[in-house]
CSV table of C-alpha atoms (C1' of nucleotides) in Angstrom, one decimal:
chain,number,residue,atom,x,y,z
A,25,MET,CA,0.0,11.3,15.1
A,26,ARG,CA,-1.9,9.3,17.8
A,27,ILE,CA,0.3,9.2,20.9
A,28,LEU,CA,-0.2,7.4,24.1
A,29,LEU,CA,1.3,9.0,27.1
A,30,VAL,CA,1.8,6.8,30.2
A,31,GLU,CA,2.9,9.0,33.1
A,32,ASP,CA,1.8,8.9,36.7
A,33,ASP,CA,3.1,12.4,37.6
A,34,ALA,CA,0.1,14.6,37.0
A,35,GLU,CA,2.1,17.7,36.4
A,36,VAL,CA,4.5,16.2,33.9
A,37,GLY,CA,1.6,14.5,32.3
A,38,ARG,CA,-0.3,17.7,31.8
A,39,PHE,CA,2.7,19.5,30.5
A,40,VAL,CA,3.7,16.9,28.0
A,41,ARG,CA,0.2,16.3,26.8
A,42,LYS,CA,-0.5,20.0,26.3
A,43,GLY,CA,2.7,20.5,24.4
A,44,LEU,CA,2.2,17.5,22.1
A,45,GLN,CA,-1.3,18.5,21.4
A,46,GLU,CA,-0.2,22.0,20.5
A,47,ALA,CA,2.2,20.5,18.0
A,48,GLY,CA,-0.8,18.9,16.4
A,49,HIS,CA,-0.8,15.4,17.8
A,50,THR,CA,-3.6,13.5,19.4
A,51,VAL,CA,-2.7,12.4,22.9
A,52,GLU,CA,-4.3,9.8,25.2
A,53,HIS,CA,-3.1,9.8,28.7
A,54,ALA,CA,-2.9,6.8,31.1
A,55,GLN,CA,-1.9,7.2,34.7
A,56,ASN,CA,-0.5,3.8,35.4
A,57,GLY,CA,1.1,0.9,33.6
A,58,ARG,CA,-1.9,-1.4,33.7
A,59,ASP,CA,-4.2,1.0,31.9
A,60,GLY,CA,-1.4,2.0,29.6
A,61,LEU,CA,-0.7,-1.6,28.6
A,62,PHE,CA,-4.4,-2.2,28.0
A,63,MET,CA,-4.8,0.9,25.9
A,64,ALA,CA,-1.6,0.3,23.9
A,65,ALA,CA,-2.7,-3.3,23.2
A,66,SER,CA,-6.2,-2.5,22.2
A,67,GLU,CA,-6.0,0.7,20.3
A,68,GLY,CA,-3.6,1.6,17.5
A,69,PHE,CA,-1.2,4.3,18.5
A,70,ASP,CA,1.6,5.6,16.4
A,71,LEU,CA,3.9,6.2,19.4
A,72,LEU,CA,4.1,5.4,23.1
A,73,VAL,CA,5.7,7.9,25.5
A,74,LEU,CA,6.3,5.9,28.7
A,75,ASP,CA,7.5,6.8,32.1
A,76,ARG,CA,10.2,4.3,33.0
A,77,MET,CA,8.9,3.9,36.5
A,78,LEU,CA,5.2,3.5,37.0
A,79,PRO,CA,3.0,2.6,40.0
A,80,GLY,CA,1.1,-0.6,40.2
A,81,GLY,CA,3.1,-3.6,39.1
A,82,VAL,CA,3.5,-2.8,35.4
A,83,ASP,CA,6.4,-0.4,34.9
A,84,GLY,CA,7.6,1.0,31.6
A,85,VAL,CA,10.0,-1.8,30.8
A,86,ARG,CA,7.5,-4.5,31.6
A,87,LEU,CA,4.9,-2.8,29.5
A,88,VAL,CA,7.2,-2.7,26.4
A,89,GLU,CA,8.3,-6.3,26.9
A,90,THR,CA,4.7,-7.4,27.1
A,91,LEU,CA,3.7,-5.5,24.0
A,92,ARG,CA,6.7,-6.8,22.0
A,93,THR,CA,5.9,-10.4,22.9
A,94,GLN,CA,2.4,-9.7,21.6
A,95,GLY,CA,3.8,-8.7,18.3
A,96,ASN,CA,3.1,-5.1,18.8
A,97,HIS,CA,5.9,-3.0,17.5
A,98,THR,CA,4.7,0.5,18.1
A,99,PRO,CA,7.7,2.8,18.7
A,100,VAL,CA,8.4,3.6,22.3
A,101,LEU,CA,10.1,6.6,23.8
A,102,PHE,CA,11.1,6.3,27.5
A,103,LEU,CA,10.9,9.2,29.8
A,104,SER,CA,12.7,8.7,33.1
A,105,ALA,CA,14.4,10.2,36.0
A,106,LEU,CA,16.7,7.2,36.1
A,107,ALA,CA,19.7,8.7,34.3
A,108,GLY,CA,22.3,5.9,34.7
A,109,VAL,CA,23.7,4.3,31.7
A,110,ASP,CA,22.6,0.9,32.9
A,111,GLU,CA,19.1,2.1,33.2
A,112,ARG,CA,19.1,3.6,29.7
A,113,VAL,CA,20.6,0.5,28.2
A,114,LYS,CA,18.0,-1.6,30.0
A,115,GLY,CA,15.2,0.5,28.6
A,116,LEU,CA,16.5,0.3,25.0
A,117,LYS,CA,17.2,-3.4,25.3
A,118,ALA,CA,13.7,-4.1,26.4
A,119,GLY,CA,12.5,-2.8,23.1
A,120,GLY,CA,12.4,1.0,23.6
A,121,ASP,CA,13.4,3.1,20.7
A,122,ASP,CA,14.6,6.2,22.5
A,123,TYR,CA,15.3,7.2,26.1
A,124,LEU,CA,15.1,10.7,27.4
A,125,VAL,CA,16.2,11.7,30.9
A,126,LYS,CA,14.1,14.0,33.2
A,127,PRO,CA,14.3,16.8,33.5
A,128,PHE,CA,14.2,17.4,29.8
A,129,ALA,CA,13.5,20.4,27.5
A,130,PHE,CA,10.2,20.0,25.8
A,131,ALA,CA,11.7,21.0,22.4
A,132,GLU,CA,13.9,18.0,22.6
A,133,LEU,CA,11.1,15.7,23.5
A,134,LEU,CA,9.1,17.0,20.6
A,135,ALA,CA,12.0,16.6,18.2
A,136,ARG,CA,12.6,13.0,19.3
A,137,VAL,CA,8.9,12.3,19.1
A,138,GLU,CA,8.8,13.5,15.6
A,139,ALA,CA,12.0,11.6,14.7
A,140,LEU,CA,10.3,8.5,15.8
A,141,GLY,CA,7.1,9.4,14.0
A,142,ARG,CA,9.1,9.7,10.7
A,143,ARG,CA,9.8,6.0,10.8
A,144,PRO,CA,7.1,4.0,9.3
A,145,ALA,CA,4.8,1.6,11.2
A,146,VAL,CA,6.5,-1.8,11.4
A,147,ASP,CA,3.6,-3.9,10.5
A,148,ALA,CA,3.9,-2.5,7.0
A,149,PRO,CA,3.4,-5.4,4.6
A,150,ALA,CA,5.7,-6.0,1.6
A,151,THR,CA,4.5,-3.8,-1.2
A,152,ARG,CA,6.5,-5.3,-4.0
A,153,LEU,CA,7.5,-8.9,-4.8
A,154,ARG,CA,10.5,-9.7,-6.9
A,155,VAL,CA,11.8,-12.7,-8.6
A,156,ALA,CA,14.9,-12.2,-10.7
A,157,ASP,CA,14.2,-9.2,-12.9
A,158,LEU,CA,10.4,-9.6,-12.5
A,159,GLU,CA,8.7,-7.2,-10.2
A,160,LEU,CA,5.2,-7.1,-9.0
A,161,ASP,CA,4.0,-4.0,-7.2
A,162,LEU,CA,1.0,-4.6,-5.0
A,163,LEU,CA,0.2,-1.0,-4.7
A,164,SER,CA,0.0,0.1,-8.3
A,165,ARG,CA,-1.0,-3.4,-9.4
A,166,THR,CA,1.8,-3.2,-11.8
A,167,VAL,CA,4.1,-5.8,-13.3
A,168,THR,CA,7.5,-5.1,-14.9
A,169,ARG,CA,10.1,-7.4,-16.2
A,170,GLY,CA,13.6,-6.0,-16.9
A,171,GLY,CA,12.1,-2.5,-16.3
A,172,LYS,CA,9.5,-3.0,-19.0
A,173,LYS,CA,5.9,-2.6,-18.0
A,174,ILE,CA,3.6,-5.5,-18.6
A,175,ASP,CA,-0.1,-5.3,-18.8
A,176,ILE,CA,-1.9,-8.0,-16.9
A,177,GLN,CA,-5.5,-9.0,-16.1
A,178,PRO,CA,-6.8,-9.2,-12.5
A,179,ARG,CA,-7.0,-13.0,-12.4
A,180,GLU,CA,-3.5,-13.3,-14.0
A,181,PHE,CA,-2.4,-10.9,-11.3
A,182,ARG,CA,-3.7,-13.0,-8.5
A,183,LEU,CA,-2.1,-16.1,-10.1
A,184,LEU,CA,1.2,-14.4,-10.5
A,185,GLU,CA,1.1,-13.0,-7.0
A,186,HIS,CA,0.5,-16.4,-5.5
A,187,LEU,CA,3.3,-17.9,-7.5
A,188,MET,CA,5.7,-15.2,-6.5
A,189,ARG,CA,4.8,-15.4,-2.9
A,190,HIS,CA,5.9,-19.0,-3.1
A,191,ALA,CA,8.9,-18.4,-5.4
A,192,GLY,CA,11.2,-21.4,-5.6
A,193,GLN,CA,8.4,-23.7,-4.3
A,194,VAL,CA,6.1,-25.9,-6.3
A,195,VAL,CA,2.6,-24.7,-6.2
A,196,THR,CA,0.0,-27.4,-6.9
A,197,ARG,CA,-3.0,-27.0,-9.0
A,198,THR,CA,-5.2,-27.6,-6.1
A,199,MET,CA,-3.6,-24.8,-4.2
A,200,LEU,CA,-4.1,-22.5,-7.1
A,201,LEU,CA,-7.7,-23.4,-7.4
A,202,GLU,CA,-8.2,-22.7,-3.7
A,203,LYS,CA,-6.2,-19.5,-3.5
A,204,VAL,CA,-6.6,-17.9,-6.8
A,205,TRP,CA,-10.0,-19.1,-7.9
A,206,ASP,CA,-11.6,-19.9,-4.6
A,207,TYR,CA,-12.7,-23.2,-6.0
A,208,HIS,CA,-13.0,-25.9,-3.5
A,209,PHE,CA,-13.5,-28.6,-6.1
A,210,ASP,CA,-12.0,-29.6,-9.4
A,211,PRO,CA,-13.7,-27.7,-12.2
A,212,GLN,CA,-12.7,-30.5,-14.6
A,213,THR,CA,-11.4,-28.0,-17.1
A,214,ASN,CA,-8.0,-26.5,-17.9
A,215,VAL,CA,-8.6,-23.1,-16.5
A,216,ILE,CA,-5.3,-23.1,-14.8
A,217,ASP,CA,-3.3,-24.2,-17.9
A,218,VAL,CA,-4.9,-21.4,-19.8
A,219,HIS,CA,-4.0,-18.7,-17.4
A,220,VAL,CA,-0.5,-20.0,-16.9
A,221,SER,CA,-0.2,-20.0,-20.6
A,222,ARG,CA,-1.3,-16.4,-20.8
A,223,LEU,CA,1.0,-15.4,-18.1
A,224,ARG,CA,3.9,-17.0,-19.9
A,225,GLN,CA,3.1,-15.2,-23.1
A,226,LYS,CA,3.3,-11.9,-21.2
A,227,LEU,CA,6.2,-12.6,-18.9
A,228,ASP,CA,8.5,-15.0,-20.6
A,229,LYS,CA,8.0,-14.3,-24.3
A,230,GLY,CA,10.9,-12.2,-25.6
A,231,PHE,CA,13.1,-13.0,-22.6
A,232,ASP,CA,15.8,-15.7,-22.8
A,233,LYS,CA,15.4,-17.1,-19.3
A,234,PRO,CA,11.8,-18.3,-18.6
A,235,LEU,CA,10.7,-17.8,-15.0
A,236,ILE,CA,7.6,-20.0,-14.9
A,237,HIS,CA,8.4,-23.6,-14.8
A,238,THR,CA,6.2,-26.6,-15.1
A,239,VAL,CA,6.6,-29.4,-12.7
A,240,ARG,CA,5.1,-32.4,-14.2
A,241,ASN,CA,2.4,-34.1,-12.3
A,242,ALA,CA,2.8,-31.6,-9.5
A,243,GLY,CA,2.1,-28.0,-10.5
A,244,TYR,CA,4.1,-24.9,-11.3
A,245,MET,CA,7.0,-23.0,-9.8
A,246,ILE,CA,8.3,-19.6,-10.4
A,247,ARG,CA,12.1,-19.2,-10.0
A,248,GLY,CA,14.9,-17.0,-11.3
A,249,GLU,CA,17.8,-19.4,-11.6
A,250,GLY,CA,18.6,-23.1,-11.1
B,604,MET,CA,24.3,-4.8,10.3
B,605,ARG,CA,26.3,-2.7,7.9
B,606,ILE,CA,27.1,0.5,9.6
B,607,LEU,CA,28.9,3.6,8.3
B,608,LEU,CA,30.8,5.5,10.9
B,609,VAL,CA,31.7,9.1,10.0
B,610,GLU,CA,34.1,10.5,12.6
B,611,ASP,CA,37.2,12.6,12.2
B,612,ASP,CA,38.6,12.0,15.7
B,613,ALA,CA,40.9,9.0,15.0
B,614,GLU,CA,40.8,7.7,18.6
B,615,VAL,CA,37.0,7.9,19.0
B,616,GLY,CA,36.7,6.3,15.5
B,617,ARG,CA,38.9,3.4,16.4
B,618,PHE,CA,37.1,2.9,19.7
B,619,VAL,CA,33.6,2.9,18.2
B,620,ARG,CA,34.5,0.8,15.2
B,621,LYS,CA,36.2,-1.9,17.3
B,622,GLY,CA,33.2,-2.0,19.7
B,623,LEU,CA,30.6,-2.3,17.0
B,624,GLN,CA,32.6,-4.9,15.2
B,625,GLU,CA,32.9,-7.0,18.4
B,626,ALA,CA,29.2,-6.8,18.7
B,627,GLY,CA,29.0,-8.5,15.3
B,628,HIS,CA,28.4,-5.5,12.9
B,629,THR,CA,30.2,-4.6,9.8
B,630,VAL,CA,31.7,-1.1,10.0
B,631,GLU,CA,33.0,1.2,7.4
B,632,HIS,CA,34.8,4.3,8.5
B,633,ALA,CA,35.0,7.7,6.8
B,634,GLN,CA,37.1,10.5,8.2
B,635,ASN,CA,35.3,13.4,6.8
B,636,GLY,CA,31.8,14.5,5.7
B,637,ARG,CA,32.6,14.5,2.0
B,638,ASP,CA,33.7,10.9,1.9
B,639,GLY,CA,30.9,9.9,4.3
B,640,LEU,CA,28.3,11.4,2.1
B,641,PHE,CA,29.7,9.7,-1.0
B,642,MET,CA,29.8,6.4,0.7
B,643,ALA,CA,26.4,6.7,2.3
B,644,ALA,CA,24.9,7.7,-1.1
B,645,SER,CA,26.5,5.0,-3.1
B,646,GLU,CA,26.4,2.0,-0.8
B,647,GLY,CA,23.6,0.6,1.1
B,648,PHE,CA,24.1,0.9,4.8
B,649,ASP,CA,21.6,-0.1,7.5
B,650,LEU,CA,22.7,2.7,9.8
B,651,LEU,CA,24.9,5.8,9.8
B,652,VAL,CA,26.7,6.9,12.9
B,653,LEU,CA,27.7,10.5,12.3
B,654,ASP,CA,29.8,13.0,14.1
B,655,ARG,CA,27.8,16.2,14.3
B,656,MET,CA,30.8,18.3,13.5
B,657,LEU,CA,33.1,17.3,10.7
B,658,PRO,CA,35.9,18.9,8.9
B,659,GLY,CA,35.7,20.0,5.3
B,660,GLY,CA,32.5,21.7,4.5
B,661,VAL,CA,30.1,18.9,4.9
B,662,ASP,CA,29.2,18.4,8.6
B,663,GLY,CA,26.8,15.8,10.0
B,664,VAL,CA,23.6,17.9,9.6
B,665,ARG,CA,24.4,18.8,6.0
B,666,LEU,CA,25.2,15.3,5.3
B,667,VAL,CA,21.8,14.0,6.5
B,668,GLU,CA,19.9,16.8,4.8
B,669,THR,CA,21.5,16.0,1.6
B,670,LEU,CA,20.8,12.3,1.9
B,671,ARG,CA,17.2,12.9,2.8
B,672,THR,CA,16.6,15.2,-0.2
B,673,GLN,CA,18.0,12.4,-2.3
B,674,GLY,CA,15.3,10.1,-1.0
B,675,ASN,CA,17.7,8.1,1.2
B,676,HIS,CA,16.2,7.3,4.5
B,677,THR,CA,18.9,5.3,6.2
B,678,PRO,CA,18.6,5.7,10.0
B,679,VAL,CA,21.1,8.2,11.4
B,680,LEU,CA,22.6,8.4,14.9
B,681,PHE,CA,24.4,11.6,15.8
B,682,LEU,CA,27.4,11.6,18.0
B,683,SER,CA,28.4,15.0,19.2
B,684,ALA,CA,30.2,17.0,21.8
B,685,LEU,CA,27.6,19.7,21.3
B,686,ALA,CA,25.3,19.0,24.2
B,687,GLY,CA,22.9,21.9,24.1
B,688,VAL,CA,19.2,21.3,23.6
B,689,ASP,CA,19.2,23.5,20.6
B,690,GLU,CA,21.9,21.5,19.0
B,691,ARG,CA,20.2,18.2,19.7
B,692,VAL,CA,16.9,19.5,18.4
B,693,LYS,CA,18.7,20.7,15.2
B,694,GLY,CA,20.2,17.3,14.6
B,695,LEU,CA,16.9,15.5,15.0
B,696,LYS,CA,15.0,18.1,12.9
B,697,ALA,CA,17.5,17.7,10.1
B,698,GLY,CA,16.4,14.1,9.8
B,699,GLY,CA,18.5,12.4,12.5
B,700,ASP,CA,16.9,9.5,14.4
B,701,ASP,CA,18.9,9.7,17.6
B,702,TYR,CA,21.4,12.0,19.2
B,703,LEU,CA,24.0,10.9,21.7
B,704,VAL,CA,26.3,13.3,23.5
B,705,LYS,CA,30.0,12.8,24.0
B,706,PRO,CA,31.4,11.5,26.2
B,707,PHE,CA,29.2,8.5,26.1
B,708,ALA,CA,29.2,5.0,27.5
B,709,PHE,CA,29.8,2.5,24.7
B,710,ALA,CA,27.1,0.3,26.2
B,711,GLU,CA,24.6,3.0,25.5
B,712,LEU,CA,25.8,3.6,22.0
B,713,LEU,CA,25.4,0.0,21.2
B,714,ALA,CA,22.0,-0.2,22.7
B,715,ARG,CA,20.9,2.8,20.7
B,716,VAL,CA,22.4,1.4,17.5
B,717,GLU,CA,20.6,-1.8,18.0
B,718,ALA,CA,17.4,0.0,18.8
B,719,LEU,CA,17.7,1.8,15.4
B,720,GLY,CA,18.5,-1.4,13.7
B,721,ARG,CA,15.3,-3.0,14.9
B,722,ARG,CA,13.3,-0.6,12.8
B,723,PRO,CA,12.7,-1.7,9.3
B,724,ALA,CA,14.0,-0.2,6.0
B,725,VAL,CA,12.0,2.8,5.1
B,726,ASP,CA,11.2,3.2,1.5
B,727,ALA,CA,7.7,1.9,2.1
B,728,PRO,CA,5.1,4.3,0.7
B,729,ALA,CA,1.9,4.9,2.5
B,730,THR,CA,-0.4,1.9,2.1
B,731,ARG,CA,-3.6,3.2,3.7
B,732,LEU,CA,-5.2,6.5,3.7
B,733,ARG,CA,-7.5,7.6,6.6
B,734,VAL,CA,-10.0,10.3,7.1
B,735,ALA,CA,-12.0,10.1,10.3
B,736,ASP,CA,-13.3,6.5,10.4
B,737,LEU,CA,-13.0,6.0,6.7
B,738,GLU,CA,-10.1,3.9,5.5
B,739,LEU,CA,-8.8,3.2,2.1
B,740,ASP,CA,-6.3,0.5,1.7
B,741,LEU,CA,-4.2,0.9,-1.4
B,742,LEU,CA,-2.9,-2.7,-1.2
B,743,SER,CA,-6.1,-4.6,-1.1
B,744,ARG,CA,-8.0,-1.9,-2.9
B,745,THR,CA,-10.4,-2.0,0.0
B,746,VAL,CA,-12.5,0.7,1.6
B,747,THR,CA,-14.0,0.5,5.0
B,748,ARG,CA,-16.0,3.0,7.1
B,749,GLY,CA,-16.4,2.4,10.8
B,750,GLY,CA,-14.9,-1.1,10.3
B,751,LYS,CA,-17.5,-2.0,7.7
B,752,LYS,CA,-16.3,-3.0,4.3
B,753,ILE,CA,-17.7,-1.0,1.4
B,754,ASP,CA,-17.7,-2.2,-2.2
B,755,ILE,CA,-16.4,0.3,-4.6
B,756,GLN,CA,-15.8,0.6,-8.4
B,757,PRO,CA,-12.5,1.3,-9.9
B,758,ARG,CA,-13.3,4.8,-11.0
B,759,GLU,CA,-14.9,5.6,-7.7
B,760,PHE,CA,-11.8,4.3,-6.0
B,761,ARG,CA,-9.6,6.7,-8.0
B,762,LEU,CA,-11.9,9.5,-7.2
B,763,LEU,CA,-11.9,8.7,-3.5
B,764,GLU,CA,-8.2,8.2,-3.4
B,765,HIS,CA,-7.7,11.6,-4.9
B,766,LEU,CA,-10.0,13.2,-2.5
B,767,MET,CA,-8.4,11.5,0.5
B,768,ARG,CA,-4.9,12.4,-0.6
B,769,HIS,CA,-6.1,16.0,-0.4
B,770,ALA,CA,-8.2,15.6,2.6
B,771,GLY,CA,-9.2,19.0,4.1
B,772,GLN,CA,-8.5,20.8,0.8
B,773,VAL,CA,-10.9,21.7,-1.9
B,774,VAL,CA,-10.5,19.7,-5.0
B,775,THR,CA,-11.7,21.4,-8.1
B,776,ARG,CA,-13.6,19.8,-10.9
B,777,THR,CA,-10.8,20.5,-13.3
B,778,MET,CA,-8.4,18.8,-11.1
B,779,LEU,CA,-10.6,15.8,-10.8
B,780,LEU,CA,-11.1,15.6,-14.6
B,781,GLU,CA,-7.3,15.7,-15.0
B,782,LYS,CA,-6.3,13.3,-12.3
B,783,VAL,CA,-9.2,10.9,-12.2
B,784,TRP,CA,-10.5,10.9,-15.7
B,785,ASP,CA,-7.3,11.9,-17.6
B,786,TYR,CA,-9.5,14.4,-19.4
B,787,HIS,CA,-7.7,17.5,-20.4
B,788,PHE,CA,-10.9,19.3,-21.6
B,789,ASP,CA,-14.4,19.8,-20.3
B,790,PRO,CA,-16.6,16.9,-21.2
B,791,GLN,CA,-19.6,19.2,-20.9
B,792,THR,CA,-21.5,16.6,-18.9
B,793,ASN,CA,-22.0,16.0,-15.2
B,794,VAL,CA,-19.8,12.9,-14.9
B,795,ILE,CA,-18.2,14.1,-11.8
B,796,ASP,CA,-21.5,14.9,-10.1
B,797,VAL,CA,-22.7,11.5,-10.8
B,798,HIS,CA,-19.7,9.7,-9.4
B,799,VAL,CA,-19.6,11.9,-6.4
B,800,SER,CA,-23.2,11.1,-5.8
B,801,ARG,CA,-22.5,7.4,-6.0
B,802,LEU,CA,-19.6,7.7,-3.6
B,803,ARG,CA,-21.9,9.5,-1.2
B,804,GLN,CA,-24.4,6.7,-1.4
B,805,LYS,CA,-21.8,4.3,-0.4
B,806,LEU,CA,-19.8,6.2,2.1
B,807,ASP,CA,-22.1,8.6,3.8
B,808,LYS,CA,-25.4,6.9,3.6
B,809,GLY,CA,-26.3,5.4,7.0
B,810,PHE,CA,-23.7,7.5,8.8
B,811,ASP,CA,-24.6,10.6,10.7
B,812,LYS,CA,-21.5,12.7,9.8
B,813,PRO,CA,-21.0,13.1,6.1
B,814,LEU,CA,-17.4,13.2,4.9
B,815,ILE,CA,-17.8,14.4,1.4
B,816,HIS,CA,-18.6,18.1,1.3
B,817,THR,CA,-19.7,20.2,-1.7
B,818,VAL,CA,-18.0,23.6,-2.1
B,819,ARG,CA,-20.2,25.6,-4.3
B,820,ASN,CA,-18.7,26.8,-7.5
B,821,ALA,CA,-15.4,25.3,-6.5
B,822,GLY,CA,-15.4,21.6,-6.2
B,823,TYR,CA,-15.5,19.0,-3.4
B,824,MET,CA,-13.7,18.3,-0.2
B,825,ILE,CA,-13.4,15.3,2.0
B,826,ARG,CA,-13.0,16.0,5.7
B,827,GLY,CA,-13.7,14.4,9.0
B,828,GLU,CA,-14.7,17.3,11.2
B,829,GLY,CA,-15.1,21.0,11.0
C,223,DC,C1',-38.8,35.2,-7.1
C,224,DT,C1',-35.6,33.8,-10.3
C,225,DT,C1',-31.7,31.7,-11.7
C,226,DC,C1',-28.2,28.8,-11.4
C,227,DC,C1',-25.9,24.9,-9.6
C,228,DA,C1',-25.8,20.5,-7.9
C,229,DC,C1',-28.0,16.1,-7.0
C,230,DC,C1',-29.8,11.5,-8.2
C,231,DA,C1',-32.4,7.7,-10.5
C,232,DG,C1',-32.6,5.2,-14.6
C,233,DC,C1',-30.8,3.6,-18.9
C,234,DA,C1',-28.1,1.7,-22.5
C,235,DG,C1',-23.9,1.2,-24.9
C,236,DG,C1',-19.7,-0.9,-24.6
C,237,DA,C1',-15.7,-2.9,-23.0
C,238,DT,C1',-13.5,-6.6,-21.1
C,239,DG,C1',-12.5,-10.2,-18.5
C,240,DC,C1',-13.2,-15.0,-18.1
C,241,DG,C1',-13.7,-19.7,-18.8
C,242,DC,C1',-14.5,-23.5,-22.1
C,243,DA,C1',-13.5,-26.3,-25.9
C,244,DT,C1',-10.7,-27.7,-29.4
C,245,DG,C1',-6.7,-29.1,-31.4
C,246,DG,C1',-1.6,-29.4,-30.9
C,247,DT,C1',2.9,-30.8,-28.7
C,248,DG,C1',5.8,-33.3,-25.9
C,249,DT,C1',7.1,-37.1,-22.7
C,250,DG,C1',7.3,-41.5,-20.9
C,251,DC,C1',5.9,-46.2,-20.9
C,252,DT,C1',5.0,-50.7,-23.2
D,1018,DA,C1',6.7,-47.6,-32.9
D,1019,DG,C1',2.6,-46.8,-30.8
D,1020,DC,C1',-0.2,-45.2,-27.1
D,1021,DA,C1',-1.6,-42.7,-23.1
D,1022,DC,C1',-1.3,-39.0,-20.5
D,1023,DA,C1',-0.1,-34.3,-19.1
D,1024,DC,C1',0.4,-29.9,-20.6
D,1025,DC,C1',0.1,-25.9,-24.0
D,1026,DA,C1',-2.2,-22.4,-27.0
D,1027,DT,C1',-5.8,-20.1,-29.6
D,1028,DG,C1',-10.4,-18.5,-30.7
D,1029,DC,C1',-15.0,-17.7,-29.3
D,1030,DG,C1',-19.1,-16.5,-26.8
D,1031,DC,C1',-21.1,-15.4,-22.7
D,1032,DA,C1',-22.0,-12.6,-19.0
D,1033,DT,C1',-21.0,-9.3,-16.0
D,1034,DC,C1',-20.0,-5.2,-14.9
D,1035,DC,C1',-18.8,-0.3,-15.4
D,1036,DT,C1',-19.4,4.0,-17.1
D,1037,DG,C1',-21.1,8.1,-18.9
D,1038,DC,C1',-25.4,10.6,-20.4
D,1039,DT,C1',-30.0,12.3,-19.9
D,1040,DG,C1',-33.6,14.7,-17.7
D,1041,DG,C1',-36.2,16.0,-13.9
D,1042,DT,C1',-35.9,17.6,-9.0
D,1043,DG,C1',-34.2,20.1,-5.0
D,1044,DG,C1',-31.9,23.8,-2.8
D,1045,DA,C1',-28.8,27.8,-2.4
D,1046,DA,C1',-27.6,32.4,-3.8
D,1047,DG,C1',-28.7,36.9,-5.4
DNA sequence: CTTCCACCAGCAGGATGCGCATGGTGTGCT
DNA sequence: AGCACACCATGCGCATCCTGCTGGTGGAAG
């Protein structure tokens, strides 16, 4: 795990850093909020361990708030001598994920760090799309309907993915040419029709409710019901 | 948020339940570990709030451990009168995500509950593998080294994926034949050598530190340093 | 030094994916 | 009814691309 430690107290900093490293983590150490914010924003850490109070304008809470407004959702563990309930609540409300009061036992810090590390990164993109009983798994490049595996070609996959990402919406032919074929002109052929047809063979044939719907003079739409 | 509260103390139970509901959450309440486990396993909750000590065989830690071995990764917040560091560490190690000691301020419980609720559902599998500056993205089927995109063939992709999933370990030729080629016999050719060679061309050529290492009479290993 | 193992360049067979064309079907308008 | 238009389906050929093998070379181990 790549951990950023932001702590101005040199002694505590050394202590925590050493312990985390011995537990097998990679630790970067910033001494103040400004540097910490910069590093957290520019490098990809798995976890931030922040002192709640920091010298130099940017304290822990400000740091988290700033990161969160930038769309950075790295887990944050606060470390602080401010033990009051209000302080703890403030830290968590600001977007912190945990709050540990100094003095603390290193064993507990480590346990909490690893608890946070167990949770996945938040920017994880969706890995499977679903429309009714049709599932498309982006990871294994696999399509199933009603639990039955369906073999599918790469181009068909792209087409289906695009349709499913806009499930319930009409997708125009032009959009498909742009996004699935990377054509920026009209090929004057019926490529789309052909591939939609092939998709239908594979997805809808043998099932009572078709999922792919034609929208005359507009395009296609994938939808479960309605 | 759908929250399952497992708490045997009726008073505390009522208090917490009421507070969470007033904050807009849906709360189910189980009075013992057995019921709690059953409910947690059969319904889909967003969060479990567990008393650490529970009557009737199944205590909080057991409950979490059981859930985790079942592949259930619902976030867990422990609530306990056991304040010792060892106890807290034990709870977190068992798979808990947070640990709050009784007596507690409701404001803090709420803040921690909502902090846990901010984190996403967890069944997401790893979507990218990394070894040093080499990254393999399972979703886009993309390989980059040092930020530079590298074109790669399907078979090479499978080979590389398998190596990276066992980074730092020797992967034998037999294993590769089984897992990458689905051969359950020795093809008596040097297919593997050839593909490893091709991978090397693409991954290691032009970089000073090679990542793919030969282990004579054993197999191959991918590793960043050492 | 010898032997074995691993590496790499080139080659050719083969699979397969892809798009086009053709003919068919349905719908709506005149 | 007749026509025009939009959409559907199948077969075919092209082309690309992948993959595995061969055979000669380099280097490590004994």
